[in-house]
Amino acid sequence: MNANLLPTGSAYFLTQQTQEPERHTLTVLVDNEPGVLARVVGLFSARGFNIDSLTVSETEHDKHRSRITVVTVATPKILAQIKLQLERLVPVHKVHDLTAEGNAIERELALVKVAGVGEHRVEALRLADAFRAQVIDASTESFVFEVTGKSSKVEQFISLMAPLGLVEVVRTGLAAITRGSEGM
Amino acid sequence: MAEQMTGAEMVVQALIDQGVEHIFGYPGGAVLPIYDAIFQQDKLQHILVRHEQGATHMAEGYARSTGKCGVVLVTSGPGATNAVTGLTDALLDSIPLVCITGQVPTPLIGSDAFQECDTVGITRNCTKHNYLVKSIEDLPRVLHEAFYIATSGRPGPVVIDIPKDVQFALGSYLKPQAKMSHPTYKPQMEGDLEAIRIAVDMMLKAERPVFYTGGGVINSGYEASRTLRDLADLTGFPVTSTLMGLGAYPASSKQWLGMLGMHGTYEANMAMHDADLIICLGARFDDRITGRIDAFSPGSRKIHVDIDASSINKNILVDVPIVGDVNLVMEEIIRIWRAKTNQPRTEAIAPWWKAIEKWRGVNSLAFTNSDKIIKPQHAIQRLYEASKDRDVYITTEVGQHQMWAAQHFHFDEPNRWMTSGGLGTMGYGLPAAIGVQVAHPDALVIDIAGEASVQMTMQEMSTALQYDLPVKIFILNNEYMGMVRQWQELLHGGRYSHSYSDALPDFVKLAEAYGGHGIRCDDPAKLDDAIDEMINIKKPVLFDCLVSKEENCLPMIPSGKPHNEMILPDTADIGSIIDERGKVLV
């Protein structure tokens, strides 16, 4: 789309965006039936919504219930649409906007492979200790670290490893839960 | 103990238990067991189509004209992919359909077997919900659930993909429950009472109110159109409607403003633009309605009643959202209004009506008639006059003829007008008319068509002949894809790139080749007689009505313009109206 055409004031370019996009974490409780993830992801792509991070697993085996955690970046108006469109899907129980509801705990796990010898190797290990990252595999020329925490911490750890021989990274995506005694 | 039967027999039994009388389909390898079960019973009548798209549109016409669920049966692979257009059409127009597709046997799924396609993958985004039934134990529940989901809440199409081995498998059949419910799918029917109270307070204070009604009023059932009439009587407010909502409110009423939107009347669009309160009932602020979004009805507060929460605030931000069934909400509005006053706001809104009458005086649907050549608007007016006192149902294709039909054919009752609004599917009208005729065998069913659209599904004439369905295909033949040509005149300097209908068939001979009746008319003086001939023949008819070629469909809100900048019929040069920025829009 040609940006300098904005705003034409037609339905195809809605009123010029005055709202700022925000990053929100949504929890989607779904029946774990075949294709449910495709429905959720397909809805995001079909309607042009963003997915920054996606975490899925069955969490209540007896009820075949899964929890999908989605991090998205959108304006408040689009966020409301995302929530309502998700709730329209037949296998979706509930959608919670944890960012809007406030006070959620968010964690992510990353496995980080770093190769090197000498001073770099020592420095990588020292930093891993500072970040409370675990060594879960080691060879004479490499480590695999397991680091857990907020995404920003994981991000920072990875960037520190970059000059020290970073080979590859795998991240789980965000898991999030509300504080306190209440469940959803 | 539950009755034992095969999956194929369950399909047939479930359809019968759901009250289905007619299904539209086409056999193939992966649905042969179901066709065998159909062969061995006589409660369900199967209509054999000529193309699966035709089956879906027939089911849509059937559903829209009866309020019941339409049912389609097609085979795997191409059978399913051919149904995709009709499923999408039903999704956008909220038409309840259940489409059963055959699938290759479960052990072959994913092996690129003959006539295999990923039906649930392909149809996921063009259905309200879909199922792949891999086990016979799930089949009875899924069959009944599909009907529940298709017909409740905001209606829509549901696909059930059944592998061939599941159709052969033996299992226990379960009857539908008396009251269906679903663990996660729970449409909200009752509107929030507090919101309704606020809405009534706003209505009681409004000075320039307008009811903007849509297809939701028709989907909510026959009762909803009665309630809307009561509500309009009670309040004295003017009523306009979207293309999909025509007939819910009688066009013969004085409070009727005509259709709104891109090709709506001047009075309807001006009323929307100048209103101080819009009460949207079962419509969705679609782009054909709003025109330029940031100039849409700038001075109004807006109440939006919709059964689908995601429709609210999607395009236009509203002041009072009410999620619920439009009939129940209207009943509540009436109840609360009556508790406060029994009077319409006649005096308070008298100046508003005066303004509306002034706009009405513009006579925006006017056109220059001719005694030499048939004007398309005139043809529809004559068709309306000839058929209005009969039990008539109208379907359309998509394009200029569709808009002229919406403008010049008038509906006083719901379920009489079947058209492809959301998706805009050329080729919808002919099969939809067949579906309507199946449901109403003695009615007069007319497809108002264009010569381009009608060729997209023309082969269904053969279906009409096979089942003695005397549909009338009234073709406004201007030898152009008229709406495409109009937009090329508007936007592309009149360079009519590929919008000319060349090498047209002789529609009279074509009708005869199918075994139907053909009529051609190009003389305004002979039009009435020709229409009478069409109406009185108890056979499918192709009526080739040769009309003026370069007529524009007006009035029109050009793209990128607000409601109060309509092109009216007396505008000479429409080619210079849309600016550069408007040209990129559709």
PDB file of N, CA and C in Angstrom, chain B residues 265-295:
ATOM      1  N   THR B 265     -30.785   6.137  -2.043  1.00  0.00           N
ATOM      2  CA  THR B 265     -31.484   7.371  -2.426  1.00  0.00           C
ATOM      3  C   THR B 265     -30.823   8.579  -1.756  1.00  0.00           C
ATOM      4  N   TYR B 266     -31.069   9.741  -2.361  1.00  0.00           N
ATOM      5  CA  TYR B 266     -30.551  10.997  -1.823  1.00  0.00           C
ATOM      6  C   TYR B 266     -31.094  11.222  -0.420  1.00  0.00           C
ATOM      7  N   GLU B 267     -32.430  10.976  -0.243  1.00  0.00           N
ATOM      8  CA  GLU B 267     -33.034  11.257   1.065  1.00  0.00           C
ATOM      9  C   GLU B 267     -32.476  10.339   2.152  1.00  0.00           C
ATOM     10  N   ALA B 268     -32.206   9.075   1.812  1.00  0.00           N
ATOM     11  CA  ALA B 268     -31.669   8.160   2.820  1.00  0.00           C
ATOM     12  C   ALA B 268     -30.259   8.589   3.225  1.00  0.00           C
ATOM     13  N   ASN B 269     -29.433   8.907   2.235  1.00  0.00           N
ATOM     14  CA  ASN B 269     -28.052   9.262   2.550  1.00  0.00           C
ATOM     15  C   ASN B 269     -27.948  10.626   3.234  1.00  0.00           C
ATOM     16  N   MET B 270     -28.762  11.574   2.788  1.00  0.00           N
ATOM     17  CA  MET B 270     -28.741  12.878   3.449  1.00  0.00           C
ATOM     18  C   MET B 270     -29.250  12.760   4.881  1.00  0.00           C
ATOM     19  N   ALA B 271     -30.258  11.921   5.082  1.00  0.00           N
ATOM     20  CA  ALA B 271     -30.771  11.728   6.444  1.00  0.00           C
ATOM     21  C   ALA B 271     -29.688  11.127   7.337  1.00  0.00           C
ATOM     22  N   MET B 272     -28.941  10.159   6.789  1.00  0.00           N
ATOM     23  CA  MET B 272     -27.845   9.583   7.576  1.00  0.00           C
ATOM     24  C   MET B 272     -26.798  10.658   7.891  1.00  0.00           C
ATOM     25  N   HIS B 273     -26.501  11.474   6.890  1.00  0.00           N
ATOM     26  CA  HIS B 273     -25.442  12.464   7.070  1.00  0.00           C
ATOM     27  C   HIS B 273     -25.824  13.537   8.086  1.00  0.00           C
ATOM     28  N   ASP B 274     -27.086  13.963   8.055  1.00  0.00           N
ATOM     29  CA  ASP B 274     -27.503  15.083   8.901  1.00  0.00           C
ATOM     30  C   ASP B 274     -28.160  14.658  10.213  1.00  0.00           C
ATOM     31  N   ALA B 275     -28.296  13.349  10.427  1.00  0.00           N
ATOM     32  CA  ALA B 275     -29.001  12.872  11.604  1.00  0.00           C
ATOM     33  C   ALA B 275     -28.307  13.298  12.892  1.00  0.00           C
ATOM     34  N   ASP B 276     -29.096  13.395  13.990  1.00  0.00           N
ATOM     35  CA  ASP B 276     -28.457  13.549  15.307  1.00  0.00           C
ATOM     36  C   ASP B 276     -28.470  12.239  16.076  1.00  0.00           C
ATOM     37  N   LEU B 277     -29.234  11.228  15.550  1.00  0.00           N
ATOM     38  CA  LEU B 277     -29.208   9.916  16.198  1.00  0.00           C
ATOM     39  C   LEU B 277     -29.448   8.841  15.143  1.00  0.00           C
ATOM     40  N   ILE B 278     -28.480   7.924  15.034  1.00  0.00           N
ATOM     41  CA  ILE B 278     -28.640   6.775  14.136  1.00  0.00           C
ATOM     42  C   ILE B 278     -28.880   5.552  15.006  1.00  0.00           C
ATOM     43  N   ILE B 279     -29.979   4.837  14.714  1.00  0.00           N
ATOM     44  CA  ILE B 279     -30.248   3.597  15.434  1.00  0.00           C
ATOM     45  C   ILE B 279     -30.028   2.467  14.445  1.00  0.00           C
ATOM     46  N   CYS B 280     -28.863   1.821  14.569  1.00  0.00           N
ATOM     47  CA  CYS B 280     -28.489   0.769  13.628  1.00  0.00           C
ATOM     48  C   CYS B 280     -29.014  -0.563  14.148  1.00  0.00           C
ATOM     49  N   LEU B 281     -29.875  -1.202  13.374  1.00  0.00           N
ATOM     50  CA  LEU B 281     -30.493  -2.457  13.788  1.00  0.00           C
ATOM     51  C   LEU B 281     -30.064  -3.572  12.835  1.00  0.00           C
ATOM     52  N   GLY B 282     -29.143  -4.422  13.281  1.00  0.00           N
ATOM     53  CA  GLY B 282     -28.751  -5.576  12.466  1.00  0.00           C
ATOM     54  C   GLY B 282     -28.063  -5.212  11.166  1.00  0.00           C
ATOM     55  N   ALA B 283     -27.267  -4.166  11.192  1.00  0.00           N
ATOM     56  CA  ALA B 283     -26.443  -3.822  10.031  1.00  0.00           C
ATOM     57  C   ALA B 283     -25.027  -3.607  10.546  1.00  0.00           C
ATOM     58  N   ARG B 284     -24.044  -3.454   9.643  1.00  0.00           N
ATOM     59  CA  ARG B 284     -22.672  -3.509  10.144  1.00  0.00           C
ATOM     60  C   ARG B 284     -21.763  -2.383   9.647  1.00  0.00           C
ATOM     61  N   PHE B 285     -22.328  -1.240   9.262  1.00  0.00           N
ATOM     62  CA  PHE B 285     -21.523  -0.100   8.828  1.00  0.00           C
ATOM     63  C   PHE B 285     -20.488  -0.518   7.781  1.00  0.00           C
ATOM     64  N   ASP B 286     -20.964  -1.264   6.800  1.00  0.00           N
ATOM     65  CA  ASP B 286     -20.121  -1.736   5.718  1.00  0.00           C
ATOM     66  C   ASP B 286     -19.645  -0.556   4.867  1.00  0.00           C
ATOM     67  N   ASP B 287     -18.560  -0.728   4.126  1.00  0.00           N
ATOM     68  CA  ASP B 287     -18.010   0.407   3.365  1.00  0.00           C
ATOM     69  C   ASP B 287     -18.932   0.904   2.251  1.00  0.00           C
ATOM     70  N   ARG B 288     -19.832   0.026   1.748  1.00  0.00           N
ATOM     71  CA  ARG B 288     -20.805   0.503   0.761  1.00  0.00           C
ATOM     72  C   ARG B 288     -21.812   1.460   1.395  1.00  0.00           C
ATOM     73  N   ILE B 289     -21.922   1.399   2.702  1.00  0.00           N
ATOM     74  CA  ILE B 289     -22.893   2.214   3.420  1.00  0.00           C
ATOM     75  C   ILE B 289     -22.273   3.516   3.873  1.00  0.00           C
ATOM     76  N   THR B 290     -21.057   3.439   4.404  1.00  0.00           N
ATOM     77  CA  THR B 290     -20.499   4.602   5.090  1.00  0.00           C
ATOM     78  C   THR B 290     -19.925   5.627   4.127  1.00  0.00           C
ATOM     79  N   GLY B 291     -19.464   5.192   2.943  1.00  0.00           N
ATOM     80  CA  GLY B 291     -18.686   6.104   2.131  1.00  0.00           C
ATOM     81  C   GLY B 291     -17.442   6.512   2.919  1.00  0.00           C
ATOM     82  N   ARG B 292     -17.060   7.764   2.742  1.00  0.00           N
ATOM     83  CA  ARG B 292     -15.843   8.224   3.416  1.00  0.00           C
ATOM     84  C   ARG B 292     -16.027   8.193   4.937  1.00  0.00           C
ATOM     85  N   ILE B 293     -15.182   7.407   5.569  1.00  0.00           N
ATOM     86  CA  ILE B 293     -15.388   7.086   6.984  1.00  0.00           C
ATOM     87  C   ILE B 293     -15.279   8.297   7.901  1.00  0.00           C
ATOM     88  N   ASP B 294     -14.302   9.163   7.651  1.00  0.00           N
ATOM     89  CA  ASP B 294     -14.109  10.275   8.601  1.00  0.00           C
ATOM     90  C   ASP B 294     -15.120  11.400   8.377  1.00  0.00           C
ATOM     91  N   ALA B 295     -15.950  11.249   7.333  1.00  0.00           N
ATOM     92  CA  ALA B 295     -17.007  12.247   7.134  1.00  0.00           C
ATOM     93  C   ALA B 295     -18.375  11.595   7.270  1.00  0.00           C
TER      94      ALA B 295
END
